[in-house]
Coordinates of C-alpha atoms in Angstrom, one line a residue:
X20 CA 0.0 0.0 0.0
X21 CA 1.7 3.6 -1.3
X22 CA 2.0 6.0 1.5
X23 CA -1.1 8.6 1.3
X24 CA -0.3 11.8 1.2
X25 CA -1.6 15.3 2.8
X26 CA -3.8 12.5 4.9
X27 CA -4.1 15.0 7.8
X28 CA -5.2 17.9 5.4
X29 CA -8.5 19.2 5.3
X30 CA -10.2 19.3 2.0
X31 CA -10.7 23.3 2.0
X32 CA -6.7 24.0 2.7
X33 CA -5.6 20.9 0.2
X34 CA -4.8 23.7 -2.5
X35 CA -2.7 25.4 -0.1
X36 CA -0.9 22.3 0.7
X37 CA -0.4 21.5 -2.9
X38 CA 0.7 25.2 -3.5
X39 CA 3.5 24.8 -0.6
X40 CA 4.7 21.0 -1.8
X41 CA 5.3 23.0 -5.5
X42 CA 6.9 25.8 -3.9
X43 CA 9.4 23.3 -1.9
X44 CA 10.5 21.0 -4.9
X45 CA 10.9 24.0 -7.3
X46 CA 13.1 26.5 -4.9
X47 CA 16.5 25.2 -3.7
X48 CA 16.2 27.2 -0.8
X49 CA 13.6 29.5 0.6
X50 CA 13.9 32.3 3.1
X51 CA 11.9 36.0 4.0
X52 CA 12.5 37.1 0.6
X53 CA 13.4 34.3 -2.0
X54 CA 11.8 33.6 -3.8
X55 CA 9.4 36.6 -2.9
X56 CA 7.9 38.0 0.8
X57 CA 5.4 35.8 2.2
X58 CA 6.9 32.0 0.7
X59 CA 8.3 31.1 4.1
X60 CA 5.3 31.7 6.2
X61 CA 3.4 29.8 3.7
X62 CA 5.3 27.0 3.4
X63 CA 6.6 27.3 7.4
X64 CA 2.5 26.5 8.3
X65 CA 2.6 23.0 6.7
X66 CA 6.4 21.7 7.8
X67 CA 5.4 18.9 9.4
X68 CA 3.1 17.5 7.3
X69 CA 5.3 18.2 4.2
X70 CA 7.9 16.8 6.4
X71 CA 6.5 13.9 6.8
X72 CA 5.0 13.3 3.4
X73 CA 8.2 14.2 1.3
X74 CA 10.1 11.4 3.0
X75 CA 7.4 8.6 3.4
X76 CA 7.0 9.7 -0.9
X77 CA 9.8 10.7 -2.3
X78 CA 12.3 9.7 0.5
X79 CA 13.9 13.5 0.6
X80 CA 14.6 15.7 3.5
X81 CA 13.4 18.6 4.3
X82 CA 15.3 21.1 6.6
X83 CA 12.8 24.0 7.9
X84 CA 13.7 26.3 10.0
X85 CA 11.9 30.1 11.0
X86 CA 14.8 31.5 8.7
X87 CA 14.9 29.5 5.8
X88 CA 13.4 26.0 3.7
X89 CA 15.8 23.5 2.6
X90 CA 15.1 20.2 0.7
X91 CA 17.5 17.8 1.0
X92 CA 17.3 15.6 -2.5
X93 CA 18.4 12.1 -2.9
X94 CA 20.3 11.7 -6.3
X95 CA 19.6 8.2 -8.2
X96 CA 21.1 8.9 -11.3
X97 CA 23.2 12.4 -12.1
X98 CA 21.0 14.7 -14.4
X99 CA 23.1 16.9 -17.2
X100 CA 20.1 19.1 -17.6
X101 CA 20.0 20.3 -14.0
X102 CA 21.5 23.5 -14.6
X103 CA 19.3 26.3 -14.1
X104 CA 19.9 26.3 -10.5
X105 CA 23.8 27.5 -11.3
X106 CA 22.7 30.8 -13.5
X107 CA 24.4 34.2 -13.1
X108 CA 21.6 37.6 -12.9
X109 CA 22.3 37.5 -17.1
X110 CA 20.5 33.9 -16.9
X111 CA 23.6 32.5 -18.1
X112 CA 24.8 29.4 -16.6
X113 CA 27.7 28.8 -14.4
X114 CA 30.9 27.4 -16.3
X115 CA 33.5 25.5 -14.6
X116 CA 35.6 28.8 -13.0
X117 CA 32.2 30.0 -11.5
X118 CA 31.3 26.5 -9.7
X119 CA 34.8 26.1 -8.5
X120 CA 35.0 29.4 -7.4
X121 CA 31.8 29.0 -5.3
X122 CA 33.0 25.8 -3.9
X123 CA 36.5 27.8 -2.4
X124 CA 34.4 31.3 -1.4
X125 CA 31.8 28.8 1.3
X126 CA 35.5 26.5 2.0
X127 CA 36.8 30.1 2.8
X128 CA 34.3 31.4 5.2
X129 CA 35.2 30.9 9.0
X130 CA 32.9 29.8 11.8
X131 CA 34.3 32.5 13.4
X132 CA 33.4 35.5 11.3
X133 CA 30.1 37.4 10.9
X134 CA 31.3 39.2 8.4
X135 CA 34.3 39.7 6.2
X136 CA 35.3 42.2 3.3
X137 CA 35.5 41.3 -0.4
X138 CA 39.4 42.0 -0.3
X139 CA 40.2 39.8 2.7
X140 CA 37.4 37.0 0.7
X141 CA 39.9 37.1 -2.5
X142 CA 42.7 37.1 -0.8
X143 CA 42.2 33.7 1.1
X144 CA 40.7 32.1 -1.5
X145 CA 43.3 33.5 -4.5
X146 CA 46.3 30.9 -3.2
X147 CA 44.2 27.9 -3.1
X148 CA 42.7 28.8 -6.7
X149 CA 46.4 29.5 -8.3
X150 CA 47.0 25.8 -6.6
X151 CA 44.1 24.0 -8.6
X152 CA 46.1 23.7 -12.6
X153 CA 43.6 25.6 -15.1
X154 CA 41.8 27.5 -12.5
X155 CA 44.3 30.3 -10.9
X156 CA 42.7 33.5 -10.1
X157 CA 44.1 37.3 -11.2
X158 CA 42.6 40.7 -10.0
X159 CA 44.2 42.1 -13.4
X160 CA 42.0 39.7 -15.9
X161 CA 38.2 40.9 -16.9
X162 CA 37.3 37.3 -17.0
X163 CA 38.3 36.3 -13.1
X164 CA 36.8 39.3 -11.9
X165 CA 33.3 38.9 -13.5
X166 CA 33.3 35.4 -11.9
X167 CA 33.7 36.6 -8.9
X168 CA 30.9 38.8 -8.9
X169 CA 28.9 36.8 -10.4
X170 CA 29.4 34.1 -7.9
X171 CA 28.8 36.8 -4.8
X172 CA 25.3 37.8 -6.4
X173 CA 24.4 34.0 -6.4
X174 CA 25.5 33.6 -2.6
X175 CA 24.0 37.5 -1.6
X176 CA 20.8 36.5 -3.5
X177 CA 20.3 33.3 -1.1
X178 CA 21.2 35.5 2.0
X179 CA 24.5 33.9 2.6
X180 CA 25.9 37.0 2.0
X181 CA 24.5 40.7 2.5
X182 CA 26.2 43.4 1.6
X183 CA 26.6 46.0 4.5
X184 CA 28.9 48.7 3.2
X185 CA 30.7 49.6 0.0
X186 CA 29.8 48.3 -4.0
X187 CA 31.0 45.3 -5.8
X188 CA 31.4 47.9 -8.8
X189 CA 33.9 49.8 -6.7
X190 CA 36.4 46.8 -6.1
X191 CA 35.6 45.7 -10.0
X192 CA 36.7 49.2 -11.0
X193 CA 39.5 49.2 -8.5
X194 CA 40.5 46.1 -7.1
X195 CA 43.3 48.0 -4.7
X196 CA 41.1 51.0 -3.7
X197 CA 37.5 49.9 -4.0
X198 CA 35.8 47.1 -1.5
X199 CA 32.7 45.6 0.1
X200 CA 31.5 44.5 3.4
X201 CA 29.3 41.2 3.6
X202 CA 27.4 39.8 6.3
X203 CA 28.0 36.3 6.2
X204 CA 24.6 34.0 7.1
X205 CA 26.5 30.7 8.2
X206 CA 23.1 29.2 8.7
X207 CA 22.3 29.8 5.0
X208 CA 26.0 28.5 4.1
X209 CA 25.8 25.0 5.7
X210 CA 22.3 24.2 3.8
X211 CA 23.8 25.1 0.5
X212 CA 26.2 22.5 0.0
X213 CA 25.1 19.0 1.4
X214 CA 26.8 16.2 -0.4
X215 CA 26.2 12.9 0.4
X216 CA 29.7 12.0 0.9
X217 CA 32.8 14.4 1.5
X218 CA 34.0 15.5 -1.8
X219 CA 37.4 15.3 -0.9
X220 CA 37.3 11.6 -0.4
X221 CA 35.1 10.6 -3.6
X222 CA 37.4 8.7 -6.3
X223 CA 34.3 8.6 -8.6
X224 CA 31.3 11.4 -9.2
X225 CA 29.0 7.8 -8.2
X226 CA 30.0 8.8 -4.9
X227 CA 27.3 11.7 -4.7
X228 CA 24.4 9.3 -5.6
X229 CA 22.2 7.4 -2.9
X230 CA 23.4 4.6 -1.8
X231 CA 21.1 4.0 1.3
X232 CA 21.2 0.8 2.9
X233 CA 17.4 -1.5 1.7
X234 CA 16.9 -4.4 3.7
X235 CA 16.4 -7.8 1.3
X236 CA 12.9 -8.0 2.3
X237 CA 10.6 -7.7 -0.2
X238 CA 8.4 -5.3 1.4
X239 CA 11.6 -3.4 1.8
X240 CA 12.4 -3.7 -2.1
X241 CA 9.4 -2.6 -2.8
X242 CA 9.0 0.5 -1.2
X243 CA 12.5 1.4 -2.4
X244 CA 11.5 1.0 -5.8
X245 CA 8.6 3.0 -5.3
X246 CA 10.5 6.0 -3.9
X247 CA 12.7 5.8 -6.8
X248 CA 10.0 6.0 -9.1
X249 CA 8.5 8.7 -7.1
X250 CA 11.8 10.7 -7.5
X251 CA 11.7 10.1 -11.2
X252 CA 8.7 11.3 -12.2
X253 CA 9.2 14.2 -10.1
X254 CA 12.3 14.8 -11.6
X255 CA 11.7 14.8 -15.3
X256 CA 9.0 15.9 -17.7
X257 CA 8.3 12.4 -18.3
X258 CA 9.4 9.1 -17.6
X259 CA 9.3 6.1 -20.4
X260 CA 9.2 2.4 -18.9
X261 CA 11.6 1.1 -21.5
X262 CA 14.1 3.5 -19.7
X263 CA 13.9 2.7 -16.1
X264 CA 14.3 -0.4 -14.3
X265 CA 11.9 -3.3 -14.4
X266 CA 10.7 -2.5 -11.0
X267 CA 10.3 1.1 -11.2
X268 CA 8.8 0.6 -14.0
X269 CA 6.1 -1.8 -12.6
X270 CA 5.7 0.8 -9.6
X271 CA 4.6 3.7 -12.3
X272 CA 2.4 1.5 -13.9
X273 CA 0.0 0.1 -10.8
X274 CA -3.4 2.5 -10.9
X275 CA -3.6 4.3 -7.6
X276 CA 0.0 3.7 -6.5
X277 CA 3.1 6.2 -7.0
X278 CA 2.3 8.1 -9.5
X279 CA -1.3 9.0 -7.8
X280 CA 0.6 9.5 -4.6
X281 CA 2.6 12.0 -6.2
X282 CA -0.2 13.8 -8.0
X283 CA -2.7 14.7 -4.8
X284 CA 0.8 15.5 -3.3
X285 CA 1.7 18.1 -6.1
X286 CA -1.8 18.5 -7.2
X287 CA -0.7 18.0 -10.7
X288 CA -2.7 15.6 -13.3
X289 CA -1.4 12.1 -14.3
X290 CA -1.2 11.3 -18.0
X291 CA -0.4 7.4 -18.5
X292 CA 0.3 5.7 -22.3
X293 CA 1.5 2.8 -23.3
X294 CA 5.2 4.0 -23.1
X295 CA 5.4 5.8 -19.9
X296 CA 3.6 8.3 -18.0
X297 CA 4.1 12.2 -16.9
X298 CA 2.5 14.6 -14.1
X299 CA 0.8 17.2 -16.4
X300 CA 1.1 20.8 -14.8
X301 CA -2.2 23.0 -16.6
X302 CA -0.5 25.8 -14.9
X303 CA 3.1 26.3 -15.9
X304 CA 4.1 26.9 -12.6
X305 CA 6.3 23.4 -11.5
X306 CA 9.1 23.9 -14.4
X307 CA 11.8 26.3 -15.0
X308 CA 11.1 25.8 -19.4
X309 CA 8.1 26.3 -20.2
X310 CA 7.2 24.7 -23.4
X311 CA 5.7 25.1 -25.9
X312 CA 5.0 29.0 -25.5
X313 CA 6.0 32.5 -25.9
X314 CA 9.7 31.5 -25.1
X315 CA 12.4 32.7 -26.8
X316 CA 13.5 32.1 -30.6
X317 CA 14.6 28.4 -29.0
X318 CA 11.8 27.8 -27.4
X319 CA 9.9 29.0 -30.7
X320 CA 12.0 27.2 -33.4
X321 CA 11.9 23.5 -30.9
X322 CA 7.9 23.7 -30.8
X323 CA 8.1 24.0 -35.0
X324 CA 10.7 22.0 -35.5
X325 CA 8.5 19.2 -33.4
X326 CA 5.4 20.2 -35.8
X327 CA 7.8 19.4 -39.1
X328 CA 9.1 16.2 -37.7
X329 CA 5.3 15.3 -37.0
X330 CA 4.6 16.1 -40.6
X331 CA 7.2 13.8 -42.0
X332 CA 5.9 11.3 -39.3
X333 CA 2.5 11.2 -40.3
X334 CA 3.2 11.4 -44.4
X335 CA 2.5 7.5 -45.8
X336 CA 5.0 8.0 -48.5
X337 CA 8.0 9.1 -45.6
X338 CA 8.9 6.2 -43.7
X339 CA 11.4 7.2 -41.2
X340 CA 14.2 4.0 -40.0
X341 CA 13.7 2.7 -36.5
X342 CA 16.6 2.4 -34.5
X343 CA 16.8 0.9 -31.0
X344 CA 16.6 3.7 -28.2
X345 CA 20.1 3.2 -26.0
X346 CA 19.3 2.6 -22.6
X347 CA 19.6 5.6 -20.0
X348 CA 22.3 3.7 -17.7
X349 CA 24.3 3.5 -20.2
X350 CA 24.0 7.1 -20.6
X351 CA 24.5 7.6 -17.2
X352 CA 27.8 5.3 -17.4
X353 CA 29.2 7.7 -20.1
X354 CA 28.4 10.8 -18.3
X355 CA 30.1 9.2 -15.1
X356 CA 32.9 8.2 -17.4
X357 CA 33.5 12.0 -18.5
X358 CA 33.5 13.1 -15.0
X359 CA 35.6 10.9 -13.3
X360 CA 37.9 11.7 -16.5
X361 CA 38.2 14.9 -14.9
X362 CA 38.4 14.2 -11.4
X363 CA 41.4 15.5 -9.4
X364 CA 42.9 12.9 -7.3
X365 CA 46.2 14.4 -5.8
X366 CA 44.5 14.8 -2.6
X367 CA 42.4 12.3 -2.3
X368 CA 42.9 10.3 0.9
X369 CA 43.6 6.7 0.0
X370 CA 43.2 5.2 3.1
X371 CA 39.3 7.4 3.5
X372 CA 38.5 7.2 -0.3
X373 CA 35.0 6.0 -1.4
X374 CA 34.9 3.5 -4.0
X375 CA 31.5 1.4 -5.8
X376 CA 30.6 -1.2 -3.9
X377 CA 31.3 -4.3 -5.9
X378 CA 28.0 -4.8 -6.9
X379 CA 27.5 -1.4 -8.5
X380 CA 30.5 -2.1 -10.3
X381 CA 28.9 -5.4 -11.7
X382 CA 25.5 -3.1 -12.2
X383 CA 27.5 -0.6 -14.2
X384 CA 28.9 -4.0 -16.3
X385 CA 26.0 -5.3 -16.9
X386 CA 24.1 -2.0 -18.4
X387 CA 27.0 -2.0 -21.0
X388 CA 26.2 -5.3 -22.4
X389 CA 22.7 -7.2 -24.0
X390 CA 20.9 -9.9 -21.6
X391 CA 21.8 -13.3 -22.2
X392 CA 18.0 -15.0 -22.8
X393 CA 17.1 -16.6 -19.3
X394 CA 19.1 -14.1 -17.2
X395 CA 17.3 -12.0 -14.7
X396 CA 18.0 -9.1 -16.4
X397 CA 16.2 -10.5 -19.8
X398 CA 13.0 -11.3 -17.4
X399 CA 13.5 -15.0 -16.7
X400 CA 13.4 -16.6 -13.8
X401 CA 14.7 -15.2 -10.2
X402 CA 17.8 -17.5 -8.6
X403 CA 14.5 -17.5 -5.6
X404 CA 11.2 -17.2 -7.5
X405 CA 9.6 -16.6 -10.2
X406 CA 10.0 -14.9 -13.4
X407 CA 9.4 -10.8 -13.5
X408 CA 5.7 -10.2 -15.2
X409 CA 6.3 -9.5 -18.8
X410 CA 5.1 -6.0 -17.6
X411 CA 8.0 -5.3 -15.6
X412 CA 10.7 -7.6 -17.3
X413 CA 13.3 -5.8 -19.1
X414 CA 12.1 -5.8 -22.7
X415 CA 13.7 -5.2 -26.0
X416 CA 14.9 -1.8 -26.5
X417 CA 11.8 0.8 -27.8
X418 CA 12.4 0.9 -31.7
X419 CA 11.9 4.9 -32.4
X420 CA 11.6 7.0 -35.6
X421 CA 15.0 8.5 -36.8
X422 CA 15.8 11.7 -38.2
X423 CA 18.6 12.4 -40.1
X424 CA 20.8 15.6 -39.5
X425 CA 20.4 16.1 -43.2
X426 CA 16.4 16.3 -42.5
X427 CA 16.5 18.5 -39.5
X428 CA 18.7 20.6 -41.6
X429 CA 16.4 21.0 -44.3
X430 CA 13.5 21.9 -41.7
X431 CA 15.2 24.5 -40.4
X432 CA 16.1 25.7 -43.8
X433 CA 12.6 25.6 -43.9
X434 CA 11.2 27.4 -41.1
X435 CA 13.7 30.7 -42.0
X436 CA 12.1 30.6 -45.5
X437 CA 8.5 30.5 -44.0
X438 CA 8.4 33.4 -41.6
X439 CA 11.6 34.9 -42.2
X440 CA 15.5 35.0 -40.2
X441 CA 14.5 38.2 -38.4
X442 CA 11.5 36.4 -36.6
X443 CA 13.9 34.4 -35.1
X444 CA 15.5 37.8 -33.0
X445 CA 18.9 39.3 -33.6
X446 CA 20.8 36.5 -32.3
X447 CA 19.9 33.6 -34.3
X448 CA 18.7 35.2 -37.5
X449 CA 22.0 34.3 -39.6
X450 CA 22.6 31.7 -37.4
X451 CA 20.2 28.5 -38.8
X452 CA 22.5 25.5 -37.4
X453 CA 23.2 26.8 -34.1
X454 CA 19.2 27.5 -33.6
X455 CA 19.0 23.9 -35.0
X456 CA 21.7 22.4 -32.0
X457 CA 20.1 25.0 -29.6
X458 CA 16.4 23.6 -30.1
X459 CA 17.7 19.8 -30.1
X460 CA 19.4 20.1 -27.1
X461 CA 16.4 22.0 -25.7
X462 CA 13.7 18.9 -26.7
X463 CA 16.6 16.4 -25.5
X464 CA 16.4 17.7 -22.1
X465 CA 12.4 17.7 -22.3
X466 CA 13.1 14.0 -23.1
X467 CA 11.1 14.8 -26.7
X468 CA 14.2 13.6 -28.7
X469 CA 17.5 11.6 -28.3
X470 CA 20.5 13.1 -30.4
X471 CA 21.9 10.2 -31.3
X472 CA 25.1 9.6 -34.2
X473 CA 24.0 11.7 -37.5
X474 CA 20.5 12.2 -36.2
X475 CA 18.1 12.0 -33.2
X476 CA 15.0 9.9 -32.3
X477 CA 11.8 10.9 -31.6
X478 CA 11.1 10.1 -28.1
X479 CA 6.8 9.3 -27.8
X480 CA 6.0 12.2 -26.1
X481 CA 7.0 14.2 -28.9
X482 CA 3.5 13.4 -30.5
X483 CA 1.9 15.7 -27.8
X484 CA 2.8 18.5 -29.7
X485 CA 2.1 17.5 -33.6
X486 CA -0.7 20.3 -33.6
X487 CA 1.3 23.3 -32.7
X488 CA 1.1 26.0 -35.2
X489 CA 2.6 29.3 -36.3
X490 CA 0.0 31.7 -35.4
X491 CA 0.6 34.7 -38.3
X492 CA 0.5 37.4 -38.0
X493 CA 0.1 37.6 -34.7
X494 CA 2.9 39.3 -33.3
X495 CA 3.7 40.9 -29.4
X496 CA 5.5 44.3 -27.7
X497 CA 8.8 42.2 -29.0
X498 CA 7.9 42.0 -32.1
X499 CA 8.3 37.6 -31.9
X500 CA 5.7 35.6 -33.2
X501 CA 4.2 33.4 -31.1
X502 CA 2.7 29.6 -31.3
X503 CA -1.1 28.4 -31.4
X504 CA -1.8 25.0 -29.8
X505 CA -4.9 23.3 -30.4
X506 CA -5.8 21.1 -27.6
X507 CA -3.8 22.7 -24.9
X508 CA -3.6 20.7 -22.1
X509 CA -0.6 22.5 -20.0
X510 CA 2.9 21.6 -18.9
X511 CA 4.1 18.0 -17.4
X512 CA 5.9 18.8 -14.5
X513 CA 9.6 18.0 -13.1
X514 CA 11.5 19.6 -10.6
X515 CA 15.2 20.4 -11.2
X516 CA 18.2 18.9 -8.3
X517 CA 18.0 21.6 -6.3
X518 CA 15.2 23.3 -7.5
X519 CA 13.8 25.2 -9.7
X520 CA 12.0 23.0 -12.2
X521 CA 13.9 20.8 -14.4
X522 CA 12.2 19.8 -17.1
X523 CA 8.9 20.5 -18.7
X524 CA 6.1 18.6 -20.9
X525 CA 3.8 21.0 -22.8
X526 CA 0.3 20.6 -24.6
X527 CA -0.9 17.8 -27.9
X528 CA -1.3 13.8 -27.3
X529 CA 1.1 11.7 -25.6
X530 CA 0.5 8.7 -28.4
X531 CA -1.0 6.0 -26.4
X532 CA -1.8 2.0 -27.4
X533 CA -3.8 1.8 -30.7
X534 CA -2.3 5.6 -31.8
X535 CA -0.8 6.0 -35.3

């Protein structure tokens, strides 16, 4: 039996329960004034119960205090698209200087200081950065300086730090004459960082997933399992069956078990198909890329680019090739593979170093390489019971329409021929192929396509979205031309790492058994 959720709430206030759950998963941290006055008090009157919930549910952690919200995820697989979270005032994201710079501004600050200047922050951390090879730090260069202030408006804009006296500006005009004065919030800085392990000690980035101990029982397994699907559909705009394991998989498909649990704890809407199932959001409100919309020229191009690739789908004389979609750990086995590539290990510990466990070594072995026919992993028969249903067995891999780069090519070329380059604003409009990898990568992290070699694969939520059209000549304050949908339904929900939404669905059919 799933846990129920928002049992103790009273019908009247379950809106305002739902509202607060929302708030939680989509903010990495709350407090008086982020993300806006009157959040914490909102959230603040339903701690225990969403507390309670978020754990029994979705096995997180939440850390409440009368100062500040904190939601303690539990990472099963890394996600590449998590990176809104990391975004400077511009909206751009953090690169690698940024990140490591934050890292060595919270190592720098001492228990024992309320507050500390800018100069006397850059000066403790500038020996330890010109340590690290291909970091380094120099007041002289643009580049170093601009991180730096970018990284103090992340940390001042979560109330670790509060400016008392001086301007950023004046030190970035004058590093030797100009300076600031920060409060320093060591409340706020301990919640920021929480990794599962000490970073120091990790000899692979598989050391910042969960790892909690599950008893063998199967009642044990089985709620496991169901928190981990819980986490995934939470997580990401959608999640196919073919993708996940065989008994997260069965989880998401029982009627009335995780994923209605997680939808009167969201108050979201549950779309199932035949391929997977999402949390559908008629709002907008639970993502950080809203889709489809009047987004940018990215957003804009990636909900006509879907309407072309539905046009060649749906044309009897085009028949697209199938391919076999690659399993997502093996994904996550390449991504881990790029990291740990990177990993510094000149001060790792030997003797305190985390390692895999032997049998996530044999997991990570076994993802790489086809089923032998009879194996558990191919659905036979358990070493002690029975075989897994056919529903929840691992299956064949989902065979998915391709499209050439050559095809998406000519679509674009399309598109800038229908409504013109200058529709598509200043900064794509002689730019066709990077709009093209820009909108790609955008429906690849809304889990609509796969990029694979020479092409990508339409993913089945994709069909959700084969009605949108270019509404002409409607056009805004902007002067950008906007998309009509017909049959809007709203935006599948997913919450980012550490908040902020992470991925979005949008509006159209999710292609279900017996769909063309």
């Amino acid at each position: 039996m799933p846990p129920q959720p928002a049992a103790a709430v009273q019908l009247s206030d379950l809106g305002s329960y739902q509202s607060a759950v929302r708030l939680v998963l989509t903010h990495d941290l709350i407090t008086a004034t982020r993300p806006r006055p009157g959040t914490l008090e909102a959230v603040l009157r339903w701690a225990d119960q969403l507390a309670k919930d978020l754990r029994d549910v979705l096995g997180y952690t939440l850390i409440a205090t009368t100062r500040q919200v904190r939601l303690i995820r539990r990472l099963d697989a890394l996600d590449p698209t998590q990176t809104t979270i990391f975004t400077a005032k511009s909206g751009r994201p953090f690169d690698r200087r940024r990140l490591a710079y934050l890292c060595l501004f919270l190592a720098s600050f001492s228990r024992s200081r309320v507050e500390i200047s800018l100069a006397d922050l850059v000066r403790a951390f500038t020996p330890t950065a010109n340590a690290i090879d291909g970091l380094g730090f120099d007041p002289v260069v643009g580049a170093h300086k601009a991180a730096v202030v970018d990284v103090l408006d992340w940390l001042a804009d979560r109330g670790a730090l509060r400016l008392s006296d001086g301007s950023v500006e004046a030190w970035t005009a004058d590093t030797d004459r100009g300076d600031a004065l920060y409060d320093v919030d060591h409340d706020i800085c301990a919640v920021l960082f929480r990794p599962a392990r000490p970073v120091q000690h990790l000899t692979s980035a598989a050391g910042l997933l969960d790892a909690t101990f599950t008893s063998a029982r199967r009642a044990a397994q089985r709620e496991a399992a169901a928190q981990r699907a819980a986490r995934a559909l939470a997580e990401h705009p959608v999640v196919y069956y073919a993708q996940v394991e065989p008994e997260v998989a069965e989880a998401l498909r029982q009627p009335g078990g995780v994923a209605e649990s997680l939808a009167r704890l969201t108050g979201l809407a549950v779309e199932r198909r035949a391929e997977g199932v999402l949390l559908a959001d008629a709002g907008g409100r639970f993502t950080d890329r809203p889709f489809p919309g009047r987004g940018g020229a990215v957003n804009r191009a990636a909900g006509l680019l879907l309407a072309k690739i539905a046009d060649v789908l749906e044309d009897p004389d085009q028949r697209p090739s199938l391919l076999p979609l690659p399993p997502e750990a093996a994904d996550q086995r390449d991504l881990l593979e790029r990291i740990d590539a990177a990993l510094p290990l000149a001060g790792v510990v030997t003797e305190l170093a985390w390692t895999a466990p032997a049998e996530e070594v044999a997991d990570f072995e076994r993802m790489r390489r086809p089923a032998e026919p009879g194996s558990p992993d191919a659905g036979g028969a358990e070493p002690d019971g029975p075989g897994v249903p056919g529903s929840a067995a691992a299956a064949e891999p989902a065979m998915l329409p391709f499209i050439a780069d050559s095809e998406l090519r000519g679509m674009i070329a399309d598109l800038y021929d229908e409504v013109g380059a200058a529709s598509f604003t200043v900064s794509w409009q002689h730019d066709p192929r990077g709009l093209l990898s820009a909108a790609v990568a955008f429906l690849a992290d809304l889990r609509l396509l796969r990029p694979v070699p020479g092409g990508a694969l339409v993913l089945p939520a994709a069909a959700r979205y084969r009605n949108i059209k270019l509404a002409l000549p409607v056009r805004h304050a902007e002067g950008q031309l906007a998309l009509d949908l017909f049959g809007a339904t709203g935006d599948a929900g997913g919450t980012g790492d550490t908040g902020g939404t992470g991925d979005t669905g949008g509006a159209g059919d999710f292609r279900s058994d017996g769909d063309g």
